[in-house]
Short mmCIF file of C-alpha atoms in Angstrom, two decimals:
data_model
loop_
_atom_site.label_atom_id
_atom_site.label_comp_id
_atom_site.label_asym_id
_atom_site.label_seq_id
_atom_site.Cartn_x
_atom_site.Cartn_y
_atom_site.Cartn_z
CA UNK A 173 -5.27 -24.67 5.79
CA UNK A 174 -3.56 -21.52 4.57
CA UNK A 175 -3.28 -18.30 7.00
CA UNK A 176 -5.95 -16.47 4.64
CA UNK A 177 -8.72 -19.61 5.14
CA UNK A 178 -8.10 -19.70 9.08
CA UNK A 179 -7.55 -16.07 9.28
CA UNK A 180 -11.39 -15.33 10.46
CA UNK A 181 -11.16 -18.62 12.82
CA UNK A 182 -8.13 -17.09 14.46
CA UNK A 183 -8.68 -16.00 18.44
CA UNK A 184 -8.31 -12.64 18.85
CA UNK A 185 -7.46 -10.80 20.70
CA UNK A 186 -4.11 -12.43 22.26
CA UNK A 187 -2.92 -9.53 24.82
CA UNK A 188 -4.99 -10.31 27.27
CA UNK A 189 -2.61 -12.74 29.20
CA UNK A 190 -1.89 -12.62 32.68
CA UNK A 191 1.39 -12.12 32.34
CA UNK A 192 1.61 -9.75 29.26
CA UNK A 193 -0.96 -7.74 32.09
CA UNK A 194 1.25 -7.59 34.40
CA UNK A 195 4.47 -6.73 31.96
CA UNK A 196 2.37 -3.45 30.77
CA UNK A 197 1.69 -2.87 34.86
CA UNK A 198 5.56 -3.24 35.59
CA UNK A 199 6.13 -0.94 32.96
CA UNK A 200 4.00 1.57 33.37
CA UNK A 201 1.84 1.85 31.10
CA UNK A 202 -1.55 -0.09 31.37
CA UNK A 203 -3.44 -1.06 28.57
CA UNK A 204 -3.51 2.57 27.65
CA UNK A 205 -6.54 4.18 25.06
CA UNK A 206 -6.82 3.47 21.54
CA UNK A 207 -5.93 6.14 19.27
CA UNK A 208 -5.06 6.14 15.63
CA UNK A 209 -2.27 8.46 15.12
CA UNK A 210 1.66 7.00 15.64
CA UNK A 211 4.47 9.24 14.00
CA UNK A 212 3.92 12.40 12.50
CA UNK A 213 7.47 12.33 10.28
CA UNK A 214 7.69 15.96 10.37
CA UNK A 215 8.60 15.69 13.69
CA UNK A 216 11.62 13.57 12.51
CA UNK A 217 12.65 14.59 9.15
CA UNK A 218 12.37 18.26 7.87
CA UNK A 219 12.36 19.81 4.35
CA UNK A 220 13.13 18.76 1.41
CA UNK A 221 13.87 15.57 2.93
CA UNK A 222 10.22 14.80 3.88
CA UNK A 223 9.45 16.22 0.69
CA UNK A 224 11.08 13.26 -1.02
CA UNK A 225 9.30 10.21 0.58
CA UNK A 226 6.09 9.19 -1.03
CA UNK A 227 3.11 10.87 0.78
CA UNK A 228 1.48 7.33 1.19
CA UNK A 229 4.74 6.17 3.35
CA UNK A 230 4.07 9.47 5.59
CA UNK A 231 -0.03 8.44 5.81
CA UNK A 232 1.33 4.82 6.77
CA UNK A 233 3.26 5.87 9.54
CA UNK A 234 0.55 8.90 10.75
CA UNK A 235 -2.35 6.07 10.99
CA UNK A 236 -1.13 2.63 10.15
CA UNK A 237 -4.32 1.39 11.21
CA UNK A 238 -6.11 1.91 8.34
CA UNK A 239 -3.51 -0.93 6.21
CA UNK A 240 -3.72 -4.19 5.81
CA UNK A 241 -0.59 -5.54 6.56
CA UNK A 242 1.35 -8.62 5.80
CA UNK A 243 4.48 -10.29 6.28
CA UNK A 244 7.57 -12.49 5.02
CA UNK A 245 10.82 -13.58 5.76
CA UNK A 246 14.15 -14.47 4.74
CA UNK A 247 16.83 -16.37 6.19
CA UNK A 248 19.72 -19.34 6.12
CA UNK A 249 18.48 -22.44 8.27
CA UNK A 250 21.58 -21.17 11.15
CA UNK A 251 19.43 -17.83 11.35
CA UNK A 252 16.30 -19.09 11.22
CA UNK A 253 16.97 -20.80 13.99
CA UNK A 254 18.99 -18.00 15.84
CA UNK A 255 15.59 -16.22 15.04
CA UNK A 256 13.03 -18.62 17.07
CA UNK A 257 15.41 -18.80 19.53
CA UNK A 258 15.47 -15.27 19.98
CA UNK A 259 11.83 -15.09 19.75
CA UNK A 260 11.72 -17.42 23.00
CA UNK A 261 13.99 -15.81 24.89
CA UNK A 262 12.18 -11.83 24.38
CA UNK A 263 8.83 -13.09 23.71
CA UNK A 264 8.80 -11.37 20.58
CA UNK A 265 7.88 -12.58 17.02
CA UNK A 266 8.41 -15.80 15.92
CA UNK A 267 8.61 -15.77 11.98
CA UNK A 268 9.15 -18.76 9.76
CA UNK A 269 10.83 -18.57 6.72
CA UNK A 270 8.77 -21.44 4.82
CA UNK A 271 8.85 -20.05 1.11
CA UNK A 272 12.20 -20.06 -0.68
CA UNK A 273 10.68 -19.40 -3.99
CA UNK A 274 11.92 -23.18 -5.03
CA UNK A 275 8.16 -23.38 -6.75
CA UNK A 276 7.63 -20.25 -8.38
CA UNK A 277 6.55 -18.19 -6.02
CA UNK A 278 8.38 -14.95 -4.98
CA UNK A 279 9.70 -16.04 -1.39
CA UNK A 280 7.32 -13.74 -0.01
CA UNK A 281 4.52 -16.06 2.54
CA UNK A 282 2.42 -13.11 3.12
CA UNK A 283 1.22 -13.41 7.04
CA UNK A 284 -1.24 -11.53 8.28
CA UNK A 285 -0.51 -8.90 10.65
CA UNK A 286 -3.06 -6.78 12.94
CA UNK A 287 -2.31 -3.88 15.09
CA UNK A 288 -2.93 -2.32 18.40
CA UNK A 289 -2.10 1.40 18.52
CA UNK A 290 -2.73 3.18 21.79
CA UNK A 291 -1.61 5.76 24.44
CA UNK A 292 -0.36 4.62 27.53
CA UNK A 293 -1.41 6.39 30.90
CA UNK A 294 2.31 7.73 30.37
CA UNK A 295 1.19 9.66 26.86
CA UNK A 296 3.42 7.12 25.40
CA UNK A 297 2.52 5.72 21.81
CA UNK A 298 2.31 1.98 21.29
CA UNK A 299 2.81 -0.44 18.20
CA UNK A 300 2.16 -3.50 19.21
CA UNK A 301 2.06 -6.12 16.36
CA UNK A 302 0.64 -9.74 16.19
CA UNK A 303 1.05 -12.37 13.52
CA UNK A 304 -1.31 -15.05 12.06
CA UNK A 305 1.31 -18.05 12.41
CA UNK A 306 -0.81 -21.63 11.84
CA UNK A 307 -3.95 -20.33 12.64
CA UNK A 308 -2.79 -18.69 16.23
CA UNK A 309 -2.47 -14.95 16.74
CA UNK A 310 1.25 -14.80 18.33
CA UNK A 311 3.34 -11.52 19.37
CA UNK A 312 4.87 -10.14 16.86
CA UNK A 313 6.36 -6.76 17.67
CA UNK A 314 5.60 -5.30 21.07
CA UNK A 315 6.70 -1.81 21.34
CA UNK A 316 6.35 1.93 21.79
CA UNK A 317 7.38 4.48 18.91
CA UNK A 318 8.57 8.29 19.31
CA UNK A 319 10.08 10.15 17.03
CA UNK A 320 12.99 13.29 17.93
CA UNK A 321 14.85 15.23 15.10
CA UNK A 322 16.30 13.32 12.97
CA UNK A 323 15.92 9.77 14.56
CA UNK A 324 13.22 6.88 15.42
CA UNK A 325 13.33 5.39 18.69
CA UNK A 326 11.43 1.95 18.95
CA UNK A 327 11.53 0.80 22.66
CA UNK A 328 10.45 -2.98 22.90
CA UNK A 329 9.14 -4.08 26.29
CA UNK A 330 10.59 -7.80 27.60
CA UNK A 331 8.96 -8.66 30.77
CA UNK A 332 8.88 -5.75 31.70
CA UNK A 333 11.82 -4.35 30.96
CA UNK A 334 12.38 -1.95 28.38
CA UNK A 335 14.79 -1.95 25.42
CA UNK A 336 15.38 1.01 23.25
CA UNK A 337 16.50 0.77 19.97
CA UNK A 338 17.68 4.20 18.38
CA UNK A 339 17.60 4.41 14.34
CA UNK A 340 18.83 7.55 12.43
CA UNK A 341 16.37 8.51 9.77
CA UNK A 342 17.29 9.68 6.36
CA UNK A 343 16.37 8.92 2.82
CA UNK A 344 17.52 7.15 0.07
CA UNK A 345 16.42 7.06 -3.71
CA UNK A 346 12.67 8.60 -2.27
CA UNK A 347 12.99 5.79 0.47
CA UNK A 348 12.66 6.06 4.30
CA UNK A 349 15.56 4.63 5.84
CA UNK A 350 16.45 3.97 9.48
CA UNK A 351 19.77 2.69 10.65
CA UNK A 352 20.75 1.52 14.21
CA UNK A 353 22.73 2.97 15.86
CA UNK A 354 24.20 1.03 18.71
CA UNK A 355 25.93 3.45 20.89
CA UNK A 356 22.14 5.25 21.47
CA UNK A 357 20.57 1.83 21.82
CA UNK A 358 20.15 -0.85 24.28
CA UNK A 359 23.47 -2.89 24.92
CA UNK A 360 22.02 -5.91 23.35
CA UNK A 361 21.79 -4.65 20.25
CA UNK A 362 25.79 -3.05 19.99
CA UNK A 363 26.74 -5.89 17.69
CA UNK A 364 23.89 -6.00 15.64
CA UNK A 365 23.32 -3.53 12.10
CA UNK A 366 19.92 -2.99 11.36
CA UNK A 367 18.96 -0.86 8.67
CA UNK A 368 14.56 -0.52 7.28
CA UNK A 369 13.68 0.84 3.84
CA UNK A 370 10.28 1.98 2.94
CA UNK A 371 8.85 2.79 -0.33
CA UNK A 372 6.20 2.33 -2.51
CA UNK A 373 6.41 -0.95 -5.45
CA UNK A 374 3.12 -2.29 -6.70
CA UNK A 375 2.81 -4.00 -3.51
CA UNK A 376 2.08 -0.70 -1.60
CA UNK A 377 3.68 0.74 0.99
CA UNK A 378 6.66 -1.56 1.21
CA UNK A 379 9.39 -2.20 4.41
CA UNK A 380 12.29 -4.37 3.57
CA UNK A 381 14.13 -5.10 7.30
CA UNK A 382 18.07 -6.13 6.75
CA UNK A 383 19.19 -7.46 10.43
CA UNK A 384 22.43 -8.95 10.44
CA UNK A 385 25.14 -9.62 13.64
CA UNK A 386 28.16 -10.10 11.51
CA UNK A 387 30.65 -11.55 14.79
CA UNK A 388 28.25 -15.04 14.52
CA UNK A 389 27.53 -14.56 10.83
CA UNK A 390 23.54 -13.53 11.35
CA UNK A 391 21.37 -12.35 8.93
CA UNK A 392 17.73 -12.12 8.88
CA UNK A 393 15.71 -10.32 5.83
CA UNK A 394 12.41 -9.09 6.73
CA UNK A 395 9.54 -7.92 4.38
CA UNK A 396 6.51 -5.95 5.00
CA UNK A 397 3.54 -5.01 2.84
CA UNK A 398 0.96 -2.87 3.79
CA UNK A 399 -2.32 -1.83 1.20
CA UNK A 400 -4.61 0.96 2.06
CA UNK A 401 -7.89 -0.13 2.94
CA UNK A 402 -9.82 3.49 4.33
CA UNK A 403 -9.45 6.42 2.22
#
C-alpha cells in the first residue's frame, strides 16, 4: 500500500510519547500553544534582497501550515545508511531513499509530511515535522526556528538537549538560500556543509537540502515540495 492509500489510516498524532513529554519538560518548553505564524523574513533579510524571493516562498515560511507538504530523498547506499544511523542516534528523521528513477519516475517518492507549529511557554517558535514512512507517522524534524539579521537559526532538540544550527541567509538567482555555518553552530555539525535553496518550479514552493561531510565522503540530497492549499 502506497503512503497516499494508508495516509488517512495513519495514527496521528505521534508526540504524545512519554519520553518525547518529558524531552519538551527538560527543555523547557512544554507542549506550548498552537499558532500559525513561524518566520517573518523581513526580520532576516532586508531590501531589495527580500524583494527578490518569490512572495509565495515568504507566505511559506510566515504560515507553513496552510501547505501540503511532501518529501524525497537522495543518496549513495554508504549515506543512506550513515543517514538511518544518524536518525537512531538523534531521534530525528529517518528517510529512505527508495526511488532512483531506474523506472521512469523522477527520483522524487513524495512522503507526506504534517506539521506542528506552536509557541513554547518560553515564546519560542516550534517546527516540528513528522513523516508518513510505511504507514507510521515517525519524527521527522523536531525543532525551533528564529530568525536575527541576516541569518536562520534552527535549534533541534535531542533528548533534551539542544543543538543549534546557524545558516546565513542570502539569495541566489530569486532563491532563498541558507548556508551553515559551523563556527556559530553546534560542534557536531563543524565538519558538515549544509546549504537549502527555495524557489518556486511547477511543483510549488520548492526546498532542495545539499548535506554533505566531505572528511567521510557524506552526502545526502534532500527535496521538499510544498502546494498551497488555503488562500
Amino acid at each position: 500500500m502506497s503512503n497516499d492509500e494508508s495516509h488517512h489510516e495513519a495514527r496521528w498524532p505521534p508526540r504524545g510519547g512519554a519520553l518525547d513529554r518529558l524531552a519538551r519538560w527538560l527543555e523547557g518548553g512544554g507542549d506550548g500553544v498552537e499558532t500559525d505564524r513561524l518566520l517573518d523574513l523581513s526580520t532576516v533579510l532586508a531590501a531589495p534582497a527580500l524583494d527578490a524571493i518569490h512572495p509565495e516562498v515568504t507566505r511559506f515560511y510566515l504560515d507553513p501550515g496552510r501547505y501540503r507538504m511532501r518529501a524525497g530523498v537522495h543518496a549513495s547506499r554508504f549515506s543512506g545508511a550513515l543517514l538511518d544511523l544518524l536518525a537512531l542516534v538523534s531521534r530525528q528523521g529517518r528517510l529512505p531513499d527508495r526511488d532512483r528513477g531506474d523506472e521512469g519516475g523522477d527520483g522524487f517518492e513524495g512522503y507526506p509530511v504534517r506539521q506542528v507549529l506552536y509557541r513554547d511557554a518560553r515564546g519560542r517558535t516550534h517546527w516540528d515535522r513528522y513523516i508518513l514512512i510505511d504507514r507510521t507517522w515517525q519524527r521527522f524534524f523536531i525543532a525551533r526556528l528564529e530568525g536575527q539579521s541576516s541569518h536562520v537559526v534552527e535549534t533541534f532538540v535531542v533528548y533534551g538537549i539542544p543543538f543549534a544550527l546557524t545558516f546565513r541567509a542570502s539569495v541566489e538567482d530569486d532563491d532563498l538560500v541558507l548556508s551553515l555555518v559551523p563556527k556559530w553552530s553546534s560542534p557536531m555539525s563543524w565538519f558538515a556543509r549544509v546549504v537549502y535553496r527555495t524557489g518556486i518550479s511547477e511543483h510549488g514552493v520548492h526546498t532542495r537540502g545539499d548535506f554533505r561531510v566531505p572528511i567521510v565522503g557524506f552526502r545526502v540530497r534532500t527535496e521538499f515540495r510544498a502546494s498551497r492549499t488555503e488562500p
